[in-house]
Tab-separated table of C-alpha atoms in Angstrom:
chain	number	residue	atom	x	y	z
V	1	ILE	CA	-100.684	335.876	160.443
V	2	ALA	CA	-100.869	332.079	160.311
V	3	ASP	CA	-98.240	330.218	162.394
V	4	SER	CA	-97.042	333.495	163.934
V	5	GLY	CA	-97.730	332.456	167.534
V	6	GLY	CA	-95.150	330.240	169.203
V	7	ALA	CA	-96.231	326.596	169.237
V	8	GLY	CA	-96.983	325.008	172.585
V	9	LYS	CA	-99.524	323.157	174.678
V	10	TYR	CA	-100.916	326.675	174.954
V	11	ARG	CA	-100.168	328.544	171.727
V	12	GLY	CA	-98.666	332.014	171.877
V	13	GLY	CA	-100.834	334.879	170.657
V	14	SER	CA	-100.817	335.425	166.909
V	15	ALA	CA	-99.090	338.417	165.348
V	16	GLY	CA	-100.638	340.989	163.064
V	17	GLU	CA	-99.275	343.003	160.187
V	18	THR	CA	-99.884	346.564	159.070
V	19	THR	CA	-99.890	347.736	155.454
V	20	VAL	CA	-99.481	351.447	154.727
V	21	SER	CA	-99.800	352.883	151.237
V	22	VAL	CA	-98.555	356.441	150.889
V	23	HIS	CA	-100.832	358.774	148.910
V	24	ALA	CA	-101.054	362.555	148.583
V	25	SER	CA	-98.769	363.140	151.561
V	26	PRO	CA	-95.090	362.911	152.481
V	27	PHE	CA	-94.564	360.224	155.095
V	28	ALA	CA	-91.763	358.818	157.223
V	29	VAL	CA	-91.497	355.158	158.188
V	30	VAL	CA	-89.688	353.541	161.095
V	31	GLY	CA	-89.419	349.819	161.715
V	32	HIS	CA	-89.826	347.883	164.928
V	33	LEU	CA	-87.232	348.496	167.607
V	34	GLY	CA	-84.579	345.939	168.473
V	35	SER	CA	-82.869	343.156	166.572
V	36	GLY	CA	-85.919	341.101	165.640
V	37	GLY	CA	-84.798	340.981	162.022
V	38	TYR	CA	-82.019	338.598	163.016
V	39	VAL	CA	-83.759	336.304	165.500
V	40	THR	CA	-86.986	336.510	167.457
V	41	GLY	CA	-86.990	338.669	170.571
V	42	VAL	CA	-89.545	336.427	172.305
V	43	GLN	CA	-89.012	332.986	173.812
V	44	GLY	CA	-91.363	330.174	174.805
V	45	ILE	CA	-91.554	328.642	178.298
V	46	TYR	CA	-91.881	325.108	179.705
V	47	GLY	CA	-91.048	323.546	176.336
V	48	GLY	CA	-93.047	326.039	174.254
V	49	TYR	CA	-91.500	327.373	171.050
V	50	PRO	CA	-90.626	330.977	170.180
V	51	PRO	CA	-92.567	332.807	167.467
V	52	PRO	CA	-90.968	333.819	164.148
V	53	LYS	CA	-88.957	337.025	163.864
V	54	THR	CA	-90.517	340.343	162.965
V	55	SER	CA	-90.293	341.599	159.382
V	56	LEU	CA	-90.417	344.908	157.559
V	57	PHE	CA	-91.041	345.186	153.804
V	58	ILE	CA	-91.117	348.198	151.497
V	59	ALA	CA	-91.941	348.588	147.808
V	60	ARG	CA	-91.029	351.950	146.308
V	61	ASP	CA	-92.794	353.794	143.501
V	62	THR	CA	-95.609	351.280	142.922
V	63	ASP	CA	-98.695	351.673	140.741
V	64	PHE	CA	-101.176	350.657	143.456
V	65	LEU	CA	-103.459	353.646	142.835
V	66	GLU	CA	-103.706	352.941	139.101
V	67	ARG	CA	-104.291	349.241	139.866
V	68	GLY	CA	-107.149	350.180	142.152
V	69	LYS	CA	-108.706	352.431	139.520
V	70	ARG	CA	-108.545	349.543	137.037
V	71	GLY	CA	-110.219	347.238	139.539
V	72	GLU	CA	-107.090	345.086	139.903
V	73	PRO	CA	-105.931	343.645	143.242
V	74	ILE	CA	-103.782	345.832	145.494
V	75	PRO	CA	-101.669	344.390	148.343
V	76	HIS	CA	-103.052	344.129	151.856
V	77	SER	CA	-100.269	341.928	153.313
V	78	ALA	CA	-96.597	341.047	152.906
V	79	ARG	CA	-97.503	337.947	150.917
V	80	GLU	CA	-99.660	339.949	148.490
V	81	LEU	CA	-97.027	342.699	148.252
V	82	ILE	CA	-94.420	340.143	147.146
V	83	GLU	CA	-96.863	338.389	144.784
V	84	ILE	CA	-97.798	341.639	143.031
V	85	TYR	CA	-94.527	343.587	143.059
V	86	GLY	CA	-91.885	340.844	143.221
V	87	ASP	CA	-88.362	342.263	142.788
V	88	LYS	CA	-89.504	345.783	143.750
V	89	VAL	CA	-89.963	344.590	147.345
V	90	GLN	CA	-87.131	345.036	149.838
V	91	GLU	CA	-87.075	343.133	153.144
V	92	LEU	CA	-85.402	345.269	155.801
V	93	TYR	CA	-84.309	344.590	159.349
V	94	PRO	CA	-87.038	345.822	161.725
V	95	SER	CA	-84.525	348.180	163.357
V	96	TYR	CA	-84.148	349.959	159.999
V	97	PRO	CA	-83.649	353.706	160.659
V	98	MET	CA	-86.387	356.219	160.003
V	99	THR	CA	-86.361	357.110	156.330
V	100	PRO	CA	-88.496	359.363	154.104
V	101	THR	CA	-91.029	357.779	151.789
V	102	LYS	CA	-92.961	359.264	148.947
V	103	GLU	CA	-96.291	358.854	147.204
V	104	ASN	CA	-96.960	355.336	145.873
V	105	ASP	CA	-94.581	353.625	148.326
V	106	ILE	CA	-96.043	350.709	150.316
V	107	ILE	CA	-94.764	349.575	153.720
V	108	VAL	CA	-95.717	346.323	155.474
V	109	SER	CA	-94.609	345.656	159.041
V	110	GLN	CA	-95.137	342.370	160.863
V	111	CYS	CA	-95.013	342.159	164.662
V	112	TRP	CA	-93.871	339.394	166.978
V	113	GLY	CA	-96.376	336.837	168.157
V	114	GLY	CA	-96.340	335.454	171.689
V	115	GLY	CA	-94.204	332.572	172.878
V	116	GLY	CA	-95.773	329.163	173.383
V	117	SER	CA	-96.209	327.563	176.803
V	118	GLY	CA	-95.746	323.826	177.296
V	119	ASP	CA	-94.883	321.026	174.869
V	120	PRO	CA	-96.586	321.430	171.442
V	121	ILE	CA	-97.296	317.686	171.202
V	122	GLU	CA	-99.480	318.016	174.305
V	123	ARG	CA	-101.810	320.543	172.663
V	124	ASP	CA	-105.438	319.464	172.420
V	125	PRO	CA	-106.168	318.439	168.783
V	126	VAL	CA	-109.580	320.165	169.041
V	127	ALA	CA	-107.826	323.472	169.735
V	128	ILE	CA	-105.517	322.900	166.756
V	129	VAL	CA	-108.463	322.194	164.434
V	130	ASN	CA	-110.135	325.419	165.625
V	131	ASP	CA	-106.902	327.306	164.879
V	132	ILE	CA	-106.791	325.818	161.372
V	133	ARG	CA	-110.406	326.866	160.754
V	134	ASN	CA	-109.584	330.378	161.989
V	135	LYS	CA	-106.456	330.473	159.763
V	136	LEU	CA	-104.152	330.839	162.766
V	137	THR	CA	-102.361	327.511	162.231
V	138	SER	CA	-101.478	325.770	158.963
V	139	LEU	CA	-101.906	322.086	158.138
V	140	ASP	CA	-98.115	321.768	157.844
V	141	MET	CA	-97.650	323.138	161.356
V	142	ALA	CA	-100.329	320.789	162.662
V	143	LYS	CA	-98.545	317.780	161.162
V	144	ASP	CA	-94.865	318.676	161.595
V	145	VAL	CA	-94.871	320.525	164.933
V	146	TYR	CA	-98.033	319.522	166.796
V	147	CYS	CA	-97.870	315.965	165.412
V	148	ILE	CA	-101.547	315.367	164.732
V	149	ALA	CA	-102.897	313.159	161.963
V	150	ILE	CA	-105.632	315.145	160.276
V	151	ASP	CA	-107.661	314.877	157.076
V	152	PRO	CA	-106.852	318.063	155.097
V	153	GLU	CA	-110.324	318.125	153.508
V	154	THR	CA	-112.627	317.352	156.446
V	155	LEU	CA	-110.235	318.398	159.258
V	156	LYS	CA	-111.200	315.200	161.080
V	157	VAL	CA	-108.508	314.057	163.515
V	158	ASP	CA	-107.267	310.470	163.433
V	159	GLU	CA	-106.757	309.845	167.154
V	160	VAL	CA	-104.874	306.557	166.701
V	161	GLY	CA	-102.614	308.101	164.059
V	162	THR	CA	-102.019	311.127	166.291
V	163	LYS	CA	-100.927	308.941	169.215
V	164	LYS	CA	-98.512	307.114	166.917
V	165	MET	CA	-97.045	310.370	165.569
V	166	ARG	CA	-96.571	311.820	169.038
V	167	LYS	CA	-95.017	308.624	170.354
V	168	ALA	CA	-92.592	308.633	167.417
V	169	LYS	CA	-91.704	312.278	168.110
V	170	LYS	CA	-90.867	311.464	171.759
V	171	LYS	CA	-88.726	308.520	170.678
V	172	LYS	CA	-86.851	310.710	168.172
V	173	ARG	CA	-86.229	313.360	170.821
V	174	LEU	CA	-84.825	310.813	173.248
V	175	SER	CA	-82.504	309.397	170.581
V	176	GLU	CA	-81.184	312.850	169.634
V	177	GLY	CA	-81.159	314.541	173.032
V	178	THR	CA	-77.875	315.537	174.709
V	179	PRO	CA	-77.050	316.534	178.314
V	180	GLY	CA	-77.199	320.281	178.931
V	181	GLN	CA	-73.463	320.781	179.396
V	182	LYS	CA	-72.662	318.874	176.205
V	183	PHE	CA	-75.223	320.954	174.285
V	184	VAL	CA	-73.681	324.202	175.560
V	185	ALA	CA	-70.179	322.934	174.704
V	186	ARG	CA	-71.256	322.301	171.100
V	187	LEU	CA	-72.862	325.731	170.967
V	188	VAL	CA	-69.698	327.416	172.239
V	189	GLU	CA	-67.573	325.482	169.739
V	190	LYS	CA	-69.790	326.573	166.824
V	191	ARG	CA	-69.657	330.150	168.062
V	192	GLU	CA	-65.868	330.100	168.299
V	193	LYS	CA	-65.650	328.790	164.720
V	194	ARG	CA	-68.363	331.266	163.623
V	195	ASP	CA	-70.203	328.315	162.152
V	196	PHE	CA	-73.584	330.075	161.983
V	197	SER	CA	-75.715	331.716	159.310
V	198	LYS	CA	-75.040	335.378	158.539
V	199	PRO	CA	-78.151	336.713	160.351
V	200	MET	CA	-77.072	334.902	163.524
V	201	LEU	CA	-73.482	336.143	163.233
V	202	ASP	CA	-74.757	339.691	162.649
V	203	PHE	CA	-76.897	339.340	165.773
V	204	LEU	CA	-73.972	338.112	167.899
V	205	ASP	CA	-71.678	340.870	166.636
V	206	GLU	CA	-74.225	343.645	167.059
V	207	ILE	CA	-75.398	342.772	170.567
V	208	GLY	CA	-71.873	341.893	171.680
V	209	SER	CA	-70.625	345.304	170.549
V	210	PHE	CA	-72.650	347.231	173.135
V	211	SER	CA	-74.055	344.852	175.784
V	212	ASP	CA	-71.803	344.017	178.743
V	213	GLY	CA	-74.441	341.615	180.041
V	214	PHE	CA	-74.565	339.722	176.761
V	215	ARG	CA	-70.770	339.340	176.658
V	216	GLU	CA	-70.804	338.136	180.277
V	217	GLN	CA	-73.403	335.513	179.363
V	218	LEU	CA	-71.238	334.221	176.521
V	219	GLU	CA	-68.239	333.983	178.854
V	220	PHE	CA	-70.344	332.139	181.446
V	221	GLU	CA	-71.366	329.574	178.817
V	222	LYS	CA	-67.729	329.125	177.824
V	223	GLU	CA	-66.701	328.453	181.436
V	224	PHE	CA	-69.716	326.200	182.060
V	225	ALA	CA	-68.880	324.083	178.981
V	226	SER	CA	-65.409	323.256	180.340
V	227	LYS	CA	-66.306	322.663	184.031
V	228	ASP	CA	-65.931	319.236	185.599
V	229	LEU	CA	-69.444	318.470	186.809
């Protein structure tokens, strides 16, 4: 899956996806374990970015067999499943419980990629171009995250333009950066006000309901935010 590995000086491994079409047999499906449907369960290191979350899609009672007999396209990925079956497709949390399926159902599961290592704007442009050619990285990711100036047709890198983009990114970071304690204080304040998106709030509520360690971490952050350092 393109852009599924965490960005970094050394990109995280790319994720794959599995498509299962049920035919002539009862079948049961189970999603990935954990809470990856809320946020990713993998982190980057040394400035590397995390990969996207996992996903699980299901389309019930499709006509994929008839489509195949007519020589029409059938889905081999989540993107194709959504393009072909649109509103019939449900996106489920990966920890969705095991559930029966029946003939003509299609299930697509996407795994986590690896976390990136090191700052993405230090990645070798040659490696990024190779990833684009191998469909592991998109042009948008190359421009917006890795900050390289590249011709979308020839994939030739503008070295001067790349240096300018990366210098501008560093300058922007420095202008927006905050000390660690101040960052944690803002995070704690948002959490107290529940000023997060629903998936994040669901994640906090679910993990906090059973994990003593997670609740202790939240309390530590709260104390750290108010300490006189």
